[in-house]
PDB file of C-alpha atoms in Angstrom:
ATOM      1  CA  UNK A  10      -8.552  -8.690  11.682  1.00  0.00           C
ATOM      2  CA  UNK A  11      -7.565  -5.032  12.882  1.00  0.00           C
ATOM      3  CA  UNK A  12      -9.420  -2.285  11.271  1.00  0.00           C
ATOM      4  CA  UNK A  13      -8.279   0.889  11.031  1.00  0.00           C
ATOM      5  CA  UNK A  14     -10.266   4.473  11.166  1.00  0.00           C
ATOM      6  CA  UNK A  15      -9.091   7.626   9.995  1.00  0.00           C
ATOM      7  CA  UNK A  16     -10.201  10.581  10.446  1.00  0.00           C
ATOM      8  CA  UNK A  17     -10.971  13.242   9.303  1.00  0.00           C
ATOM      9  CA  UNK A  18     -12.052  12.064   5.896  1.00  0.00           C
ATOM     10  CA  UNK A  19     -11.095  15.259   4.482  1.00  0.00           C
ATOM     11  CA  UNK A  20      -9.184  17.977   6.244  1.00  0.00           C
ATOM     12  CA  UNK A  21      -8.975  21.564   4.577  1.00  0.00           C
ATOM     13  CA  UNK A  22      -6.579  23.730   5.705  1.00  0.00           C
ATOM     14  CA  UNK A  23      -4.276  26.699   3.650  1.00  0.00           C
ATOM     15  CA  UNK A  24      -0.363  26.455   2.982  1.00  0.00           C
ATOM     16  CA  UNK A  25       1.533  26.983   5.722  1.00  0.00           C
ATOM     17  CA  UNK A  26      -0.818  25.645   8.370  1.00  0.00           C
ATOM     18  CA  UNK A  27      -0.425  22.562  10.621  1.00  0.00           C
ATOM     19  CA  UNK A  28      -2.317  19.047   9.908  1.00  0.00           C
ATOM     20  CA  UNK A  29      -3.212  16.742  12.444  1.00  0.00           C
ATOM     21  CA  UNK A  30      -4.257  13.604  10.742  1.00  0.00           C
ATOM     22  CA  UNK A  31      -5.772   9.961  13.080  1.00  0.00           C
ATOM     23  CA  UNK A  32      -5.611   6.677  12.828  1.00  0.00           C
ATOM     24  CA  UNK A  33      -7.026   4.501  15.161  1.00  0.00           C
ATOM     25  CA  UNK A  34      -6.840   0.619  15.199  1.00  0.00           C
ATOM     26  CA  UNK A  35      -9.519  -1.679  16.407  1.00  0.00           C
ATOM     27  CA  UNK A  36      -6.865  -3.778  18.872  1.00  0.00           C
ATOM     28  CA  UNK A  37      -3.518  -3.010  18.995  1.00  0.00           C
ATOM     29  CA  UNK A  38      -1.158  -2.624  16.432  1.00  0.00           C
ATOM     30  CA  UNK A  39       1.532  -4.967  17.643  1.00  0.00           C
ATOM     31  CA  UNK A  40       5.536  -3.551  17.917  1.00  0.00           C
ATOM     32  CA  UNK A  41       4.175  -0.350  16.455  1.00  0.00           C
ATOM     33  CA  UNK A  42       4.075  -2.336  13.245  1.00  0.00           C
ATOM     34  CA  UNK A  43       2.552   1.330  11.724  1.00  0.00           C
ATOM     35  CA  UNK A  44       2.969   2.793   8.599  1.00  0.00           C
ATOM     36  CA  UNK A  45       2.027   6.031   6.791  1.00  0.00           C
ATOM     37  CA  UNK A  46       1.568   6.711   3.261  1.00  0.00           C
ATOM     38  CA  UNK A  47       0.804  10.267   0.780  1.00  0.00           C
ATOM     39  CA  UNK A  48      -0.916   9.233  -2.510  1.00  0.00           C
ATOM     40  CA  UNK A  49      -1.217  12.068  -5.106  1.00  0.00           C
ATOM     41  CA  UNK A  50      -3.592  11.635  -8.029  1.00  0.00           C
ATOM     42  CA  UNK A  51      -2.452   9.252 -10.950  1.00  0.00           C
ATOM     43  CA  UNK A  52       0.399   8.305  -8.810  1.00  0.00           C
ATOM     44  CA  UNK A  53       1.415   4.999  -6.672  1.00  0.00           C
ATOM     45  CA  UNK A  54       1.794   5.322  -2.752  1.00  0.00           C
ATOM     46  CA  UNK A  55       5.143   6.889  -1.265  1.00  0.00           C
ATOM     47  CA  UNK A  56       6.097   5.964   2.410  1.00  0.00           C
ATOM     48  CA  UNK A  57       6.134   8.172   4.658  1.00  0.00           C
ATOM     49  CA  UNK A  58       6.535   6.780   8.201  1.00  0.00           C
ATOM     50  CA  UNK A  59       6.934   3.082   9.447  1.00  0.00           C
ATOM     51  CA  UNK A  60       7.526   1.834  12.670  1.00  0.00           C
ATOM     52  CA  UNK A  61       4.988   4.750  13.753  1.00  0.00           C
ATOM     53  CA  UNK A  62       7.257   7.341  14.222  1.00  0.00           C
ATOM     54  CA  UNK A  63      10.454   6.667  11.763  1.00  0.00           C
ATOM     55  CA  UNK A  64      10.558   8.950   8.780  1.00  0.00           C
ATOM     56  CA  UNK A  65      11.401   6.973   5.787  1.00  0.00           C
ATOM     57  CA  UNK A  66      14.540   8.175   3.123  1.00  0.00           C
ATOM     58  CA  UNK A  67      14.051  11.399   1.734  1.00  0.00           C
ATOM     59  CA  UNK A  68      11.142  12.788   3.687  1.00  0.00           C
ATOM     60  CA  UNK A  69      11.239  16.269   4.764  1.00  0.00           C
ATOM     61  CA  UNK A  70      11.229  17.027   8.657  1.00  0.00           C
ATOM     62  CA  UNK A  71       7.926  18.578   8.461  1.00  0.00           C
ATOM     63  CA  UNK A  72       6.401  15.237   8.531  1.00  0.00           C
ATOM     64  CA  UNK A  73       6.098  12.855  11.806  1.00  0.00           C
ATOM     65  CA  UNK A  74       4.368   9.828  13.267  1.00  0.00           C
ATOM     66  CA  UNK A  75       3.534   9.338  16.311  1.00  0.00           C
ATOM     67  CA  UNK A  76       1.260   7.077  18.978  1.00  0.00           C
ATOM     68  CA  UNK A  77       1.460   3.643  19.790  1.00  0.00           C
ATOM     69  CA  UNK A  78      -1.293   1.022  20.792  1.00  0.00           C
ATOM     70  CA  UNK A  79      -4.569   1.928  19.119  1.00  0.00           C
ATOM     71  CA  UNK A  80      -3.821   5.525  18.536  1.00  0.00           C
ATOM     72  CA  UNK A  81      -1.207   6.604  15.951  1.00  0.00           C
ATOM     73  CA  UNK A  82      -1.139  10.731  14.353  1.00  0.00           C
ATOM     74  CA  UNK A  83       0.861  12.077  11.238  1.00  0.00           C
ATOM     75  CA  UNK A  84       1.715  15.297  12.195  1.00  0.00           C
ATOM     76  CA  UNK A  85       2.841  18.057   8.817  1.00  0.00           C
ATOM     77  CA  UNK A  86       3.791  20.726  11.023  1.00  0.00           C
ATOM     78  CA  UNK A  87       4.229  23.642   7.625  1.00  0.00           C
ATOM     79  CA  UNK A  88       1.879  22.403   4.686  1.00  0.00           C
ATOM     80  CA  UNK A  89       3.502  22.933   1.999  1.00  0.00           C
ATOM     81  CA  UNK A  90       1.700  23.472  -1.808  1.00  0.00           C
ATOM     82  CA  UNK A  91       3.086  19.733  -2.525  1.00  0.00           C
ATOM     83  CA  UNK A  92       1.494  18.049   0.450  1.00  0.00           C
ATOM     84  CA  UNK A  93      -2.045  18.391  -0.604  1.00  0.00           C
ATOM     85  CA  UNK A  94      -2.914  14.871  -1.298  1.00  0.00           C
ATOM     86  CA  UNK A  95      -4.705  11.310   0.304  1.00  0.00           C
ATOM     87  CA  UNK A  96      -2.657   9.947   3.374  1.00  0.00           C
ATOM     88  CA  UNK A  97      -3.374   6.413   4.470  1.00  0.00           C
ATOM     89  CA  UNK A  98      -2.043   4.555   7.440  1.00  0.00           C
ATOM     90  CA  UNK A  99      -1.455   0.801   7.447  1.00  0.00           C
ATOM     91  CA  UNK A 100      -0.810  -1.801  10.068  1.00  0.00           C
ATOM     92  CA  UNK A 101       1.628  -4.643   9.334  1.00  0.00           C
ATOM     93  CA  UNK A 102       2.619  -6.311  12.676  1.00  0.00           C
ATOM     94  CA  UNK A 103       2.001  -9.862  12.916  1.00  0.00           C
ATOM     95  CA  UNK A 104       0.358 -11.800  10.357  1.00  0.00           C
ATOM     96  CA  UNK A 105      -1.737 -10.122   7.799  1.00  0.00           C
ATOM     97  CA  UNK A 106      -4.449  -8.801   6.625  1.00  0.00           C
ATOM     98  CA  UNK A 107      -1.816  -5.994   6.192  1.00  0.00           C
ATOM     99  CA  UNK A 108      -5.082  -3.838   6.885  1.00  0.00           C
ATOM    100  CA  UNK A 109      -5.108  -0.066   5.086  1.00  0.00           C
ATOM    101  CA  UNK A 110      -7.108   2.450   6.389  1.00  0.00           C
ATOM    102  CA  UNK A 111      -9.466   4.791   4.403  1.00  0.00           C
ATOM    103  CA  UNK A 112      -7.473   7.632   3.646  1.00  0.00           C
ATOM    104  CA  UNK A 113      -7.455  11.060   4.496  1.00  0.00           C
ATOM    105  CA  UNK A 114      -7.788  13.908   1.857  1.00  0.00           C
ATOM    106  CA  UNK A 115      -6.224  17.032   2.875  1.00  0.00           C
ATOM    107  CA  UNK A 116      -7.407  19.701   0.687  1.00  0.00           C
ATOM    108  CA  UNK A 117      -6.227  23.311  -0.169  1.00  0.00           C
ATOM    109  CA  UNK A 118      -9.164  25.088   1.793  1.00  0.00           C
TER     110      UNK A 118
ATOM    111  CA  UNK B  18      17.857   2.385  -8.454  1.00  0.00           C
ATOM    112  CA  UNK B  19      15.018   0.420  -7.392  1.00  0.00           C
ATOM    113  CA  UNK B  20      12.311  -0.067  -9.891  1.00  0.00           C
ATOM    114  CA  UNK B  21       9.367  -2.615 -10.019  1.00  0.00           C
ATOM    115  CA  UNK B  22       7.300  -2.585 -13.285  1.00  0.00           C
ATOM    116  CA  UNK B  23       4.018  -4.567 -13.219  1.00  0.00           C
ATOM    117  CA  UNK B  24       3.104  -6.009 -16.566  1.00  0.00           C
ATOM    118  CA  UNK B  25      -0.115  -7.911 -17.863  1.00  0.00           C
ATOM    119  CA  UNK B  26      -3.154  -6.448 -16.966  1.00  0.00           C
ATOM    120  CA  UNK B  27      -5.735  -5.419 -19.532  1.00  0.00           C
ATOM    121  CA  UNK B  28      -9.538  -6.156 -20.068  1.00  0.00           C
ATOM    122  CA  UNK B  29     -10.899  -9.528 -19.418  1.00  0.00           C
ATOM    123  CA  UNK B  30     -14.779 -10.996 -19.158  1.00  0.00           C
ATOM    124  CA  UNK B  31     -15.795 -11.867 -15.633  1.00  0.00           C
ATOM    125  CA  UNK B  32     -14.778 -15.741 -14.579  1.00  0.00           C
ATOM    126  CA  UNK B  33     -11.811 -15.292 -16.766  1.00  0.00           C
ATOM    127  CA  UNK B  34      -8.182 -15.408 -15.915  1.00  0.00           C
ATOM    128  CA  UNK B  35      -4.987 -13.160 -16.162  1.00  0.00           C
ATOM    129  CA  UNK B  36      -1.344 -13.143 -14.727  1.00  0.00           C
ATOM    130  CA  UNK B  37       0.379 -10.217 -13.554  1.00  0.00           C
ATOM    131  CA  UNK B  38       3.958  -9.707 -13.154  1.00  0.00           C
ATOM    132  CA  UNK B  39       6.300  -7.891 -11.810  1.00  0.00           C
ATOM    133  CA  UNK B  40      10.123  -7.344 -12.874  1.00  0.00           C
ATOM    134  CA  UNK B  41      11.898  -5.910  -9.623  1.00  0.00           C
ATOM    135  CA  UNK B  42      15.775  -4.429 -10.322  1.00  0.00           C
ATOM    136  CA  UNK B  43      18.203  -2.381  -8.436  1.00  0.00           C
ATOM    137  CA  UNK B  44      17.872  -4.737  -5.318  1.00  0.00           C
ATOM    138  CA  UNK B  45      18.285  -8.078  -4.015  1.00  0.00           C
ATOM    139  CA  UNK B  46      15.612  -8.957  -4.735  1.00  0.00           C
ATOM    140  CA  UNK B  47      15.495 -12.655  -2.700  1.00  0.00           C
ATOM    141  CA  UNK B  48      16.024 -10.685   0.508  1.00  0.00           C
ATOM    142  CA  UNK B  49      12.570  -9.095   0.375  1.00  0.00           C
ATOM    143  CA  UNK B  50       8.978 -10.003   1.083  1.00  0.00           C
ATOM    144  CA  UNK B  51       6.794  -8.489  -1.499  1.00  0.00           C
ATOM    145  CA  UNK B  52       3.236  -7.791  -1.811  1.00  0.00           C
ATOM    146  CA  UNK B  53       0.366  -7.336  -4.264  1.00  0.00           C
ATOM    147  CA  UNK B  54      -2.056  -3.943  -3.205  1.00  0.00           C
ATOM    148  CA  UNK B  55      -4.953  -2.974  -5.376  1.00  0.00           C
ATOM    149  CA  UNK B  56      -6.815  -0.072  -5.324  1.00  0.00           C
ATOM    150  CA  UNK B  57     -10.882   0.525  -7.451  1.00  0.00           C
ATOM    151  CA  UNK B  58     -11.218   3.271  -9.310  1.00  0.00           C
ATOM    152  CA  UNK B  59     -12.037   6.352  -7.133  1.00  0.00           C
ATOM    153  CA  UNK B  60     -11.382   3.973  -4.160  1.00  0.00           C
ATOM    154  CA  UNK B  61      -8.895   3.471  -0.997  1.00  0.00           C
ATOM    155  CA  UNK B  62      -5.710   0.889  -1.219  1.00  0.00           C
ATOM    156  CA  UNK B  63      -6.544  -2.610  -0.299  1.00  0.00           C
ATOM    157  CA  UNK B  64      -3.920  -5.182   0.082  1.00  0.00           C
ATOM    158  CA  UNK B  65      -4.599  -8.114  -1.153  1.00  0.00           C
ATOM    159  CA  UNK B  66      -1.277 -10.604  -1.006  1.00  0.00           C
ATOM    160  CA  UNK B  67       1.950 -11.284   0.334  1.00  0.00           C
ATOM    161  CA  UNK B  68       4.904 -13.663   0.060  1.00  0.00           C
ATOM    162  CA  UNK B  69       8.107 -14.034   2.087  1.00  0.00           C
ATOM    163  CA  UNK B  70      11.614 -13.806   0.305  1.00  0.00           C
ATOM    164  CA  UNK B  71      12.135 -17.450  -0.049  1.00  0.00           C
ATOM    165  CA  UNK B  72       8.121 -18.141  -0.404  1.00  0.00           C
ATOM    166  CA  UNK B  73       7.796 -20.122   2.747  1.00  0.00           C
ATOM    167  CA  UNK B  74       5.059 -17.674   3.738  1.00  0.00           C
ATOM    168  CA  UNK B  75       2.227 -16.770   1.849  1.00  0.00           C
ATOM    169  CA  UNK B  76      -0.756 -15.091   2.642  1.00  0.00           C
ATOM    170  CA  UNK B  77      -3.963 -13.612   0.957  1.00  0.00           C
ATOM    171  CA  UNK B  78      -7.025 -11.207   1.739  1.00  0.00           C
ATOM    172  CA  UNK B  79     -10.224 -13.093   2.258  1.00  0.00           C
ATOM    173  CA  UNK B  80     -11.631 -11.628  -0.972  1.00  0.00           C
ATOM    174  CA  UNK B  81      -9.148 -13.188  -2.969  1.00  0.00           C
ATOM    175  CA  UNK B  82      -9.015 -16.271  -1.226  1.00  0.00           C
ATOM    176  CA  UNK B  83      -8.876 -19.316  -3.586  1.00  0.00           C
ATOM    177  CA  UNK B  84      -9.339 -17.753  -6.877  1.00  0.00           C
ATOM    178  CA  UNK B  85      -5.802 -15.451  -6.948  1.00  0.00           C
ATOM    179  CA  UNK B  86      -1.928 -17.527  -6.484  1.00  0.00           C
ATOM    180  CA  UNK B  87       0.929 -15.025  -5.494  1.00  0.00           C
ATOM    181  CA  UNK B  88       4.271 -16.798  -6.210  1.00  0.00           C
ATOM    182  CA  UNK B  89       7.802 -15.366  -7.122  1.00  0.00           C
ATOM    183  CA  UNK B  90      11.034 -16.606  -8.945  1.00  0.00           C
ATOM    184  CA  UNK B  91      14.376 -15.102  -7.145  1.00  0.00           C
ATOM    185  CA  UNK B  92      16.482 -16.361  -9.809  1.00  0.00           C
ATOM    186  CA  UNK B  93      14.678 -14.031 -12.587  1.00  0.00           C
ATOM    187  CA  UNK B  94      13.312 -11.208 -10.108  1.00  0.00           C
ATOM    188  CA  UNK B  95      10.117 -11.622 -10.697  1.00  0.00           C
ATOM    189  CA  UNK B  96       6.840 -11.900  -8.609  1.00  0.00           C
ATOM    190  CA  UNK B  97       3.776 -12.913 -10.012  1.00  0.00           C
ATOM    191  CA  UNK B  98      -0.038 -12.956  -9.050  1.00  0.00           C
ATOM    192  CA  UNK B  99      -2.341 -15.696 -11.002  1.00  0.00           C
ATOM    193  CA  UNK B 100      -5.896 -14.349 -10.892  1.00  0.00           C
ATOM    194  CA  UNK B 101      -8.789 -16.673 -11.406  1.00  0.00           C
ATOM    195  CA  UNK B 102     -12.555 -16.171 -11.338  1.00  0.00           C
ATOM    196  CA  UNK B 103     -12.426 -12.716 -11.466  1.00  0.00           C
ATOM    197  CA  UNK B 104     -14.952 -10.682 -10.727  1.00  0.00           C
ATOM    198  CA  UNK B 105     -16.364  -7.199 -11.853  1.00  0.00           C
ATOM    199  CA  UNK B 106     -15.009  -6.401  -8.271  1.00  0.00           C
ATOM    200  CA  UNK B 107     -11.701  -7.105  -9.033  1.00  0.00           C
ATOM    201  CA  UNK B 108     -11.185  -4.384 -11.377  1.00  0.00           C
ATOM    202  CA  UNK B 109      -8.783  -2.161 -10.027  1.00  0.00           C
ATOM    203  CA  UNK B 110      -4.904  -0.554 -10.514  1.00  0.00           C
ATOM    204  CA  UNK B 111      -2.531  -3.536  -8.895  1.00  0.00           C
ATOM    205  CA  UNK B 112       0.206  -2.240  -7.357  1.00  0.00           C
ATOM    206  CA  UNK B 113       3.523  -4.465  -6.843  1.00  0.00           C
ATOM    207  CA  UNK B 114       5.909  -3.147  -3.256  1.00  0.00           C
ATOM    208  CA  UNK B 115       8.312  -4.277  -1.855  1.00  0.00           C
ATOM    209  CA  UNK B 116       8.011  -4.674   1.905  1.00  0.00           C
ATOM    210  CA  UNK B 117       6.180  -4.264   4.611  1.00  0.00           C
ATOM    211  CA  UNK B 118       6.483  -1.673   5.065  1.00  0.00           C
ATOM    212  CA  UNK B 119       5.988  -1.096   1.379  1.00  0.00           C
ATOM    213  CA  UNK B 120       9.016   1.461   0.853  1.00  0.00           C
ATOM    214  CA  UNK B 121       8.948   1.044  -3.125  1.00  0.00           C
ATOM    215  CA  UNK B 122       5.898   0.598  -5.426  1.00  0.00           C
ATOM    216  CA  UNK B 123       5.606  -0.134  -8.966  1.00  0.00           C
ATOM    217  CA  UNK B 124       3.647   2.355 -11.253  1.00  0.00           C
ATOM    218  CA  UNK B 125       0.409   0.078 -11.409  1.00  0.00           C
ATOM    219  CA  UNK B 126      -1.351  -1.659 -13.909  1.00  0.00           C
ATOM    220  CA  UNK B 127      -5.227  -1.556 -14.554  1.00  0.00           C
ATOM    221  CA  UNK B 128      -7.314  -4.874 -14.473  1.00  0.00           C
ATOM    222  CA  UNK B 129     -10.606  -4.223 -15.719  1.00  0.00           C
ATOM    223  CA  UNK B 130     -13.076  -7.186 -15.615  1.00  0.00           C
ATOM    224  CA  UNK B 131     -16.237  -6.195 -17.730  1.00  0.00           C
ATOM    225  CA  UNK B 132     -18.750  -8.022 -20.128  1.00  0.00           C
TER     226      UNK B 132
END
């Protein structure tokens, strides 16, 4: 089963900034089968990105994917007040375990 | 508008059983796979099952493995995940989505397996 690391576990950083947030899979993530997700408290999951780089309907610019292989990256280039949440990244290429990882919190430092 | 709504979770004794469902609208539904994701309290997400649009392919997490049945019924939009045996680790918010990757989720619905 691939595993998947992210890191940092929590990133703190002021509005306005740029976050940089990892994911890194154990063997590769086949097709780019890679998907990002923002989870605010009391809420369920919103996509983000799939296919490792595709934003999904309705997401702002700001936010990208990128990477491919073993080494994928959300990029926020402008945090904005509304961003500060958990971000997970999930593989789903192949057959499953449709593995999560962790989750990142980025925090209002 | 898409909307799923998960329905039937609640409190339950360890070893016991419940079925949760989930009504899916404002879709076709039969031309999506659709999962099941949990997530403890204070915890990550964790997926746990999936099933393909016409149910030829189904697949669970090894923790769930022979105690929890995901099945669906196209004709009523439904999907539906039969949990057996459960365990105090089981507790957790279940999450219906539609995917992968999972572009719509359902609000959640808390299973809580305590004595």
């Amino acid at each position: 089963d691939i595993v998947l690391t992210q890191s940092p576990g929590t990133l703190s950083l002021s509005p306005g900034a740029r976050a940089t947030l990892s994911c890194r899979a154990s063997q590769s993530v086949s097709s780019s089968y890679l998907a990002w997700y923002q989870q605010k408290p009391g809420q369920a999951p919103r996509l983000l990105i799939y296919g490792a780089s595709s934003r999904a309907t309705g997401i702002p610019d700001r936010f990208s994917g990128s990477g491919s292989g073993t080494d994928f990256s959300l990029t926020i280039s402008r945090l904005e007040p509304e961003d500060f949440a958990v971000y997970y990244c999930q593989q789903y290429g192949g057959s499953p375990p449709f593995t999560f990882g962790q989750g990142t919190k980025l925090e209002i430092k | 508008e898409v909307q799923l709504v998960e329905s039937g979770g609640g409190l339950v004794q360890p070893g016991g059983s419940l079925r949760l469902s989930c009504a899916a609208s404002g879709f076709t539904f039969s031309s999506y796979s659709m999962n099941w994701v949990r997530q403890a309290p204070g915890k990550g997400l964790e997926w746990v099952s999936s099933i393909s649009s016409s149910s030829n392919y189904i697949y669970y997490a090894d923790s769930v493995k022979g105690r929890f049945t995901i099945s669906r019924d196209n004709a009523k939009n439904s999907l539906f995940l039969q949990m057996n045996s459960l365990r105090v680790e089981d507790t957790a918010v279940y999450y219906c989505a539609r995917g992968p990757p999972n572009d719509f989720w359902g609000q959640g619905i808390l299973v809580t397996v305590s004595s």
